[in-house]
Amino acid sequence: QQQVKQSPQSLIVQKGGIPIINCAYENTAFDYFPWYQQFPGKGPALLIAIRPDVSEKKEGRFTISFNKSAKQFSLHIMDSQPGDSATYFCAASIGSARQLTFGSGTQLTVLP
Amino acid sequence: ETGVTQTPRHLVMGMTNKKSLKCEQHLGHNAMYWYKQSAKKPLELMFVYSLEERVENNSVPSRFSPECPNSSHLFLHLHTLQPEDSALYLCASSQGQADFYGYTFGSGTRLTVV
């Protein structure tokens, strides 16, 4: 009930490509869905987040698409760059509980 | 820096040692967390402190003991660890309930148990 399933585990794209990372959840009480980006030797950093009252959110080259009925959300990275190579984690929380449940992570490699 | 500072960055300890990890947040947040990050596994929540009171312990072994003396500081005391406890230990903080916007993480402590 508390799981967040993330795919793929790893992803390799060419510079300029549009990698897409997908997450699915079961608990309909989740009301906050962030994505975190983690570089080697660093802690995860908040990238972008969405609440279930909207279906899409864009911040720069990063877009979250949210499908409430399917209980799925995804991260799209437009015009990907080698500097975007990192591990990406989706997460979900019930706001009042303030506890994030994380996906297993996707290691993204953007080739020059 | 992200506003959450963890020390040390790296730690190697024997199974009979006692050590402590330290976390300090400068963001005015009122909740702090310990997470364990192992290779190819989801981040595992270990402990949550809200307003200095521990609110959850997800069946973490007693060889891990948290301490939160105030809202800015969090410790993880370690004793008689096992090799499988080797991992990246991440501290995080957050603010509010109605205005919860996720965590701010520190850079972690890379722990190796030998």
PDB file of C-alpha atoms in Angstrom:
ATOM      1  CA  GLN A   1       0.000   0.000   0.000  1.00  0.00           C
ATOM      2  CA  GLN A   2       2.892   2.326   0.747  1.00  0.00           C
ATOM      3  CA  GLN A   3       5.083   1.331  -2.188  1.00  0.00           C
ATOM      4  CA  VAL A   4       6.086   3.534  -5.060  1.00  0.00           C
ATOM      5  CA  LYS A   5       7.286   1.535  -8.061  1.00  0.00           C
ATOM      6  CA  GLN A   6       9.782   3.235 -10.363  1.00  0.00           C
ATOM      7  CA  SER A   7      11.028   2.267 -13.815  1.00  0.00           C
ATOM      8  CA  PRO A   8      13.340   1.876 -15.598  1.00  0.00           C
ATOM      9  CA  GLN A   9      16.236   1.085 -13.272  1.00  0.00           C
ATOM     10  CA  SER A  10      18.679   2.628 -15.721  1.00  0.00           C
ATOM     11  CA  LEU A  11      18.409   4.724 -18.838  1.00  0.00           C
ATOM     12  CA  ILE A  12      20.901   5.880 -21.448  1.00  0.00           C
ATOM     13  CA  VAL A  13      20.061   8.628 -23.940  1.00  0.00           C
ATOM     14  CA  GLN A  14      21.940  10.806 -26.372  1.00  0.00           C
ATOM     15  CA  LYS A  15      22.371  14.512 -25.711  1.00  0.00           C
ATOM     16  CA  GLY A  16      19.202  16.317 -26.737  1.00  0.00           C
ATOM     17  CA  GLY A  17      17.019  13.261 -26.149  1.00  0.00           C
ATOM     18  CA  ILE A  18      13.978  13.183 -23.864  1.00  0.00           C
ATOM     19  CA  PRO A  19      14.366  10.586 -21.119  1.00  0.00           C
ATOM     20  CA  ILE A  20      11.147   9.573 -19.386  1.00  0.00           C
ATOM     21  CA  ILE A  21      11.036   8.002 -15.953  1.00  0.00           C
ATOM     22  CA  ASN A  22       7.829   6.473 -14.659  1.00  0.00           C
ATOM     23  CA  CYS A  23       6.383   5.865 -11.203  1.00  0.00           C
ATOM     24  CA  ALA A  24       3.240   4.144 -10.008  1.00  0.00           C
ATOM     25  CA  TYR A  25       1.604   4.120  -6.598  1.00  0.00           C
ATOM     26  CA  GLU A  26      -1.274   2.369  -4.848  1.00  0.00           C
ATOM     27  CA  ASN A  27      -2.177   4.566  -1.904  1.00  0.00           C
ATOM     28  CA  THR A  28      -4.808   7.063  -3.054  1.00  0.00           C
ATOM     29  CA  ALA A  29      -4.190   9.120   0.083  1.00  0.00           C
ATOM     30  CA  PHE A  30      -0.862  10.311  -1.309  1.00  0.00           C
ATOM     31  CA  ASP A  31      -1.136  14.018  -2.053  1.00  0.00           C
ATOM     32  CA  TYR A  32       2.384  15.203  -2.803  1.00  0.00           C
ATOM     33  CA  PHE A  33       4.693  13.784  -5.479  1.00  0.00           C
ATOM     34  CA  PRO A  34       8.257  15.116  -5.662  1.00  0.00           C
ATOM     35  CA  TRP A  35      11.192  14.099  -7.801  1.00  0.00           C
ATOM     36  CA  TYR A  36      14.710  14.175  -6.424  1.00  0.00           C
ATOM     37  CA  GLN A  37      18.007  14.295  -8.295  1.00  0.00           C
ATOM     38  CA  GLN A  38      21.141  12.792  -6.769  1.00  0.00           C
ATOM     39  CA  PHE A  39      24.711  13.183  -7.981  1.00  0.00           C
ATOM     40  CA  PRO A  40      27.488  10.859  -6.767  1.00  0.00           C
ATOM     41  CA  GLY A  41      28.716  11.818  -3.319  1.00  0.00           C
ATOM     42  CA  LYS A  42      25.744  14.102  -2.676  1.00  0.00           C
ATOM     43  CA  GLY A  43      22.395  13.783  -1.003  1.00  0.00           C
ATOM     44  CA  PRO A  44      19.204  13.885  -3.077  1.00  0.00           C
ATOM     45  CA  ALA A  45      18.004  17.374  -4.003  1.00  0.00           C
ATOM     46  CA  LEU A  46      14.426  18.354  -4.750  1.00  0.00           C
ATOM     47  CA  LEU A  47      13.990  18.846  -8.490  1.00  0.00           C
ATOM     48  CA  ILE A  48      10.290  19.382  -9.048  1.00  0.00           C
ATOM     49  CA  ALA A  49       7.046  18.362  -7.341  1.00  0.00           C
ATOM     50  CA  ILE A  50       3.346  18.140  -8.106  1.00  0.00           C
ATOM     51  CA  ARG A  51       0.088  17.864  -6.188  1.00  0.00           C
ATOM     52  CA  PRO A  52      -2.812  15.797  -7.565  1.00  0.00           C
ATOM     53  CA  ASP A  53      -5.019  18.763  -8.453  1.00  0.00           C
ATOM     54  CA  VAL A  54      -2.998  19.378 -11.643  1.00  0.00           C
ATOM     55  CA  SER A  55      -2.036  17.035 -14.481  1.00  0.00           C
ATOM     56  CA  GLU A  56       1.239  18.631 -15.513  1.00  0.00           C
ATOM     57  CA  LYS A  57       3.912  20.908 -14.115  1.00  0.00           C
ATOM     58  CA  LYS A  58       6.930  22.375 -15.904  1.00  0.00           C
ATOM     59  CA  GLU A  59      10.048  23.905 -14.453  1.00  0.00           C
ATOM     60  CA  GLY A  60      12.650  24.714 -17.045  1.00  0.00           C
ATOM     61  CA  ARG A  61      13.510  21.526 -18.937  1.00  0.00           C
ATOM     62  CA  PHE A  62      11.805  19.280 -16.383  1.00  0.00           C
ATOM     63  CA  THR A  63       8.136  18.275 -16.619  1.00  0.00           C
ATOM     64  CA  ILE A  64       6.007  16.098 -14.373  1.00  0.00           C
ATOM     65  CA  SER A  65       2.980  14.436 -15.942  1.00  0.00           C
ATOM     66  CA  PHE A  66       0.400  13.160 -13.457  1.00  0.00           C
ATOM     67  CA  ASN A  67      -2.425  10.698 -14.156  1.00  0.00           C
ATOM     68  CA  LYS A  68      -4.590  10.465 -11.075  1.00  0.00           C
ATOM     69  CA  SER A  69      -6.948   7.801 -12.410  1.00  0.00           C
ATOM     70  CA  ALA A  70      -4.056   5.525 -13.392  1.00  0.00           C
ATOM     71  CA  LYS A  71      -2.131   6.358 -10.212  1.00  0.00           C
ATOM     72  CA  GLN A  72       0.966   7.107 -12.238  1.00  0.00           C
ATOM     73  CA  PHE A  73       3.315  10.030 -12.656  1.00  0.00           C
ATOM     74  CA  SER A  74       6.375  10.564 -14.784  1.00  0.00           C
ATOM     75  CA  LEU A  75       9.352  12.850 -15.208  1.00  0.00           C
ATOM     76  CA  HIS A  76      10.347  14.127 -18.650  1.00  0.00           C
ATOM     77  CA  ILE A  77      13.654  15.893 -19.262  1.00  0.00           C
ATOM     78  CA  MET A  78      13.625  18.005 -22.397  1.00  0.00           C
ATOM     79  CA  ASP A  79      16.829  18.601 -24.380  1.00  0.00           C
ATOM     80  CA  SER A  80      18.815  16.431 -21.973  1.00  0.00           C
ATOM     81  CA  GLN A  81      22.448  17.321 -21.310  1.00  0.00           C
ATOM     82  CA  PRO A  82      25.423  15.302 -20.016  1.00  0.00           C
ATOM     83  CA  GLY A  83      25.156  17.329 -16.796  1.00  0.00           C
ATOM     84  CA  ASP A  84      21.743  15.742 -16.208  1.00  0.00           C
ATOM     85  CA  SER A  85      23.454  12.383 -15.680  1.00  0.00           C
ATOM     86  CA  ALA A  86      22.425  11.432 -12.151  1.00  0.00           C
ATOM     87  CA  THR A  87      20.118   9.150 -10.213  1.00  0.00           C
ATOM     88  CA  TYR A  88      16.491  10.255 -10.102  1.00  0.00           C
ATOM     89  CA  PHE A  89      14.040   9.243  -7.384  1.00  0.00           C
ATOM     90  CA  CYS A  90      10.313   9.673  -7.373  1.00  0.00           C
ATOM     91  CA  ALA A  91       8.514   9.888  -4.053  1.00  0.00           C
ATOM     92  CA  ALA A  92       5.073  10.302  -2.571  1.00  0.00           C
ATOM     93  CA  SER A  93       3.695  11.396   0.754  1.00  0.00           C
ATOM     94  CA  ILE A  94       0.568  12.013   2.709  1.00  0.00           C
ATOM     95  CA  GLY A  95       1.121  15.616   3.577  1.00  0.00           C
ATOM     96  CA  SER A  96      -0.002  15.530   7.165  1.00  0.00           C
ATOM     97  CA  ALA A  97       2.329  12.627   7.898  1.00  0.00           C
ATOM     98  CA  ARG A  98       5.306  14.401   6.339  1.00  0.00           C
ATOM     99  CA  GLN A  99       6.973  11.118   5.434  1.00  0.00           C
ATOM    100  CA  LEU A 100       8.179  10.450   1.924  1.00  0.00           C
ATOM    101  CA  THR A 101       8.031   6.989   0.376  1.00  0.00           C
ATOM    102  CA  PHE A 102      10.672   6.717  -2.322  1.00  0.00           C
ATOM    103  CA  GLY A 103      10.931   4.745  -5.526  1.00  0.00           C
ATOM    104  CA  SER A 104      14.010   2.616  -6.117  1.00  0.00           C
ATOM    105  CA  GLY A 105      15.720   5.155  -8.352  1.00  0.00           C
ATOM    106  CA  THR A 106      16.691   5.472 -12.024  1.00  0.00           C
ATOM    107  CA  GLN A 107      20.291   5.951 -13.047  1.00  0.00           C
ATOM    108  CA  LEU A 108      20.281   8.279 -16.060  1.00  0.00           C
ATOM    109  CA  THR A 109      23.261   8.630 -18.371  1.00  0.00           C
ATOM    110  CA  VAL A 110      23.209  11.301 -21.059  1.00  0.00           C
ATOM    111  CA  LEU A 111      25.877  10.690 -23.694  1.00  0.00           C
ATOM    112  CA  PRO A 112      27.627  13.697 -25.262  1.00  0.00           C
TER     113      PRO A 112
ATOM    114  CA  GLU B   1      25.757  23.615   1.051  1.00  0.00           C
ATOM    115  CA  THR B   2      22.112  22.660   1.227  1.00  0.00           C
ATOM    116  CA  GLY B   3      21.507  23.928   4.760  1.00  0.00           C
ATOM    117  CA  VAL B   4      21.766  20.435   6.220  1.00  0.00           C
ATOM    118  CA  THR B   5      25.287  19.477   7.289  1.00  0.00           C
ATOM    119  CA  GLN B   6      26.362  15.942   8.094  1.00  0.00           C
ATOM    120  CA  THR B   7      29.611  14.836   9.713  1.00  0.00           C
ATOM    121  CA  PRO B   8      31.696  12.886   9.184  1.00  0.00           C
ATOM    122  CA  ARG B   9      31.463  12.440   5.412  1.00  0.00           C
ATOM    123  CA  HIS B  10      33.161   9.046   5.585  1.00  0.00           C
ATOM    124  CA  LEU B  11      33.467   6.567   8.449  1.00  0.00           C
ATOM    125  CA  VAL B  12      35.120   3.176   8.666  1.00  0.00           C
ATOM    126  CA  MET B  13      34.433   1.248  11.836  1.00  0.00           C
ATOM    127  CA  GLY B  14      34.930  -2.210  13.209  1.00  0.00           C
ATOM    128  CA  MET B  15      32.031  -4.303  14.392  1.00  0.00           C
ATOM    129  CA  THR B  16      32.906  -3.730  18.048  1.00  0.00           C
ATOM    130  CA  ASN B  17      33.303   0.051  17.798  1.00  0.00           C
ATOM    131  CA  LYS B  18      30.940   2.776  18.965  1.00  0.00           C
ATOM    132  CA  LYS B  19      30.594   5.886  16.826  1.00  0.00           C
ATOM    133  CA  SER B  20      28.096   8.675  16.222  1.00  0.00           C
ATOM    134  CA  LEU B  21      26.871  10.461  13.119  1.00  0.00           C
ATOM    135  CA  LYS B  22      25.929  14.111  13.436  1.00  0.00           C
ATOM    136  CA  CYS B  23      23.438  16.204  11.504  1.00  0.00           C
ATOM    137  CA  GLU B  24      22.754  19.921  11.815  1.00  0.00           C
ATOM    138  CA  GLN B  25      20.164  21.947   9.953  1.00  0.00           C
ATOM    139  CA  HIS B  26      20.202  25.723   9.570  1.00  0.00           C
ATOM    140  CA  LEU B  27      16.799  26.075   7.898  1.00  0.00           C
ATOM    141  CA  GLY B  28      14.512  26.539  10.886  1.00  0.00           C
ATOM    142  CA  HIS B  29      12.744  23.277  10.103  1.00  0.00           C
ATOM    143  CA  ASN B  30      10.902  21.408  12.817  1.00  0.00           C
ATOM    144  CA  ALA B  31      11.261  17.796  11.695  1.00  0.00           C
ATOM    145  CA  MET B  32      14.385  15.737  11.055  1.00  0.00           C
ATOM    146  CA  TYR B  33      14.900  12.290   9.595  1.00  0.00           C
ATOM    147  CA  TRP B  34      17.482   9.542   9.223  1.00  0.00           C
ATOM    148  CA  TYR B  35      17.448   7.512   5.999  1.00  0.00           C
ATOM    149  CA  LYS B  36      19.605   4.565   4.933  1.00  0.00           C
ATOM    150  CA  GLN B  37      20.610   4.328   1.289  1.00  0.00           C
ATOM    151  CA  SER B  38      21.962   1.000   0.041  1.00  0.00           C
ATOM    152  CA  ALA B  39      22.888   0.160  -3.521  1.00  0.00           C
ATOM    153  CA  LYS B  40      19.908  -0.570  -5.795  1.00  0.00           C
ATOM    154  CA  LYS B  41      17.379  -0.283  -2.973  1.00  0.00           C
ATOM    155  CA  PRO B  42      14.851   2.425  -2.169  1.00  0.00           C
ATOM    156  CA  LEU B  43      15.732   4.929   0.491  1.00  0.00           C
ATOM    157  CA  GLU B  44      14.762   3.397   3.821  1.00  0.00           C
ATOM    158  CA  LEU B  45      13.289   5.595   6.531  1.00  0.00           C
ATOM    159  CA  MET B  46      14.915   4.836   9.870  1.00  0.00           C
ATOM    160  CA  PHE B  47      13.773   7.522  12.288  1.00  0.00           C
ATOM    161  CA  VAL B  48      11.605  10.621  12.313  1.00  0.00           C
ATOM    162  CA  TYR B  49      11.763  13.415  14.875  1.00  0.00           C
ATOM    163  CA  SER B  50       9.116  16.108  14.928  1.00  0.00           C
ATOM    164  CA  LEU B  51       9.490  18.944  17.428  1.00  0.00           C
ATOM    165  CA  GLU B  52      12.272  16.912  19.069  1.00  0.00           C
ATOM    166  CA  GLU B  53       9.974  13.962  19.762  1.00  0.00           C
ATOM    167  CA  ARG B  54      10.557  10.683  17.958  1.00  0.00           C
ATOM    168  CA  VAL B  55       7.388   9.753  16.129  1.00  0.00           C
ATOM    169  CA  GLU B  56       8.377   6.557  14.327  1.00  0.00           C
ATOM    170  CA  ASN B  57      10.875   3.750  14.434  1.00  0.00           C
ATOM    171  CA  ASN B  58      10.530   1.440  11.474  1.00  0.00           C
ATOM    172  CA  SER B  59      11.767  -1.669  13.245  1.00  0.00           C
ATOM    173  CA  VAL B  60      15.338  -0.504  13.040  1.00  0.00           C
ATOM    174  CA  PRO B  61      17.782  -2.749  14.948  1.00  0.00           C
ATOM    175  CA  SER B  62      18.685  -1.517  18.416  1.00  0.00           C
ATOM    176  CA  ARG B  63      22.319  -1.166  17.379  1.00  0.00           C
ATOM    177  CA  PHE B  64      21.145   2.138  15.859  1.00  0.00           C
ATOM    178  CA  SER B  65      20.106   4.713  18.461  1.00  0.00           C
ATOM    179  CA  PRO B  66      18.913   8.210  17.525  1.00  0.00           C
ATOM    180  CA  GLU B  67      19.127  11.354  19.612  1.00  0.00           C
ATOM    181  CA  CYS B  68      17.576  14.736  18.932  1.00  0.00           C
ATOM    182  CA  PRO B  69      18.628  17.235  21.632  1.00  0.00           C
ATOM    183  CA  ASN B  70      16.950  20.195  19.861  1.00  0.00           C
ATOM    184  CA  SER B  71      15.246  21.026  16.591  1.00  0.00           C
ATOM    185  CA  SER B  72      18.540  21.809  14.843  1.00  0.00           C
ATOM    186  CA  HIS B  73      20.604  18.760  15.764  1.00  0.00           C
ATOM    187  CA  LEU B  74      20.216  15.050  15.198  1.00  0.00           C
ATOM    188  CA  PHE B  75      22.572  12.213  16.045  1.00  0.00           C
ATOM    189  CA  LEU B  76      22.708   8.552  15.131  1.00  0.00           C
ATOM    190  CA  HIS B  77      24.660   6.489  17.641  1.00  0.00           C
ATOM    191  CA  LEU B  78      26.131   3.264  16.298  1.00  0.00           C
ATOM    192  CA  HIS B  79      27.375   0.213  18.194  1.00  0.00           C
ATOM    193  CA  THR B  80      28.204  -3.382  17.354  1.00  0.00           C
ATOM    194  CA  LEU B  81      27.259  -2.923  13.721  1.00  0.00           C
ATOM    195  CA  GLN B  82      27.265  -5.630  11.068  1.00  0.00           C
ATOM    196  CA  PRO B  83      28.871  -5.522   7.600  1.00  0.00           C
ATOM    197  CA  GLU B  84      25.394  -5.293   6.033  1.00  0.00           C
ATOM    198  CA  ASP B  85      24.974  -1.948   7.783  1.00  0.00           C
ATOM    199  CA  SER B  86      27.506  -0.456   5.386  1.00  0.00           C
ATOM    200  CA  ALA B  87      25.588   2.197   3.443  1.00  0.00           C
ATOM    201  CA  LEU B  88      25.110   5.909   2.908  1.00  0.00           C
ATOM    202  CA  TYR B  89      23.257   7.416   5.859  1.00  0.00           C
ATOM    203  CA  LEU B  90      21.291  10.514   4.962  1.00  0.00           C
ATOM    204  CA  CYS B  91      19.868  13.131   7.262  1.00  0.00           C
ATOM    205  CA  ALA B  92      16.980  15.313   6.111  1.00  0.00           C
ATOM    206  CA  SER B  93      14.793  18.051   7.516  1.00  0.00           C
ATOM    207  CA  SER B  94      11.377  19.439   6.682  1.00  0.00           C
ATOM    208  CA  GLN B  95       8.977  22.129   7.740  1.00  0.00           C
ATOM    209  CA  GLY B  96       5.321  22.239   8.516  1.00  0.00           C
ATOM    210  CA  GLN B  97       2.379  20.001   7.876  1.00  0.00           C
ATOM    211  CA  ALA B  98       0.034  22.145   5.850  1.00  0.00           C
ATOM    212  CA  ASP B  99       3.009  23.589   4.005  1.00  0.00           C
ATOM    213  CA  PHE B 100       5.038  20.403   3.635  1.00  0.00           C
ATOM    214  CA  TYR B 101       7.288  20.666   0.615  1.00  0.00           C
ATOM    215  CA  GLY B 102       9.434  17.589   0.996  1.00  0.00           C
ATOM    216  CA  TYR B 103      12.850  17.239   2.491  1.00  0.00           C
ATOM    217  CA  THR B 104      16.158  18.992   2.368  1.00  0.00           C
ATOM    218  CA  PHE B 105      18.862  16.340   2.515  1.00  0.00           C
ATOM    219  CA  GLY B 106      22.416  16.520   3.715  1.00  0.00           C
ATOM    220  CA  SER B 107      25.261  15.011   1.686  1.00  0.00           C
ATOM    221  CA  GLY B 108      25.320  11.885   3.812  1.00  0.00           C
ATOM    222  CA  THR B 109      27.844   9.837   5.746  1.00  0.00           C
ATOM    223  CA  ARG B 110      29.357   6.919   3.847  1.00  0.00           C
ATOM    224  CA  LEU B 111      29.678   4.180   6.479  1.00  0.00           C
ATOM    225  CA  THR B 112      31.804   1.091   5.995  1.00  0.00           C
ATOM    226  CA  VAL B 113      31.700  -1.643   8.630  1.00  0.00           C
ATOM    227  CA  VAL B 114      34.676  -3.967   8.577  1.00  0.00           C
TER     228      VAL B 114
END
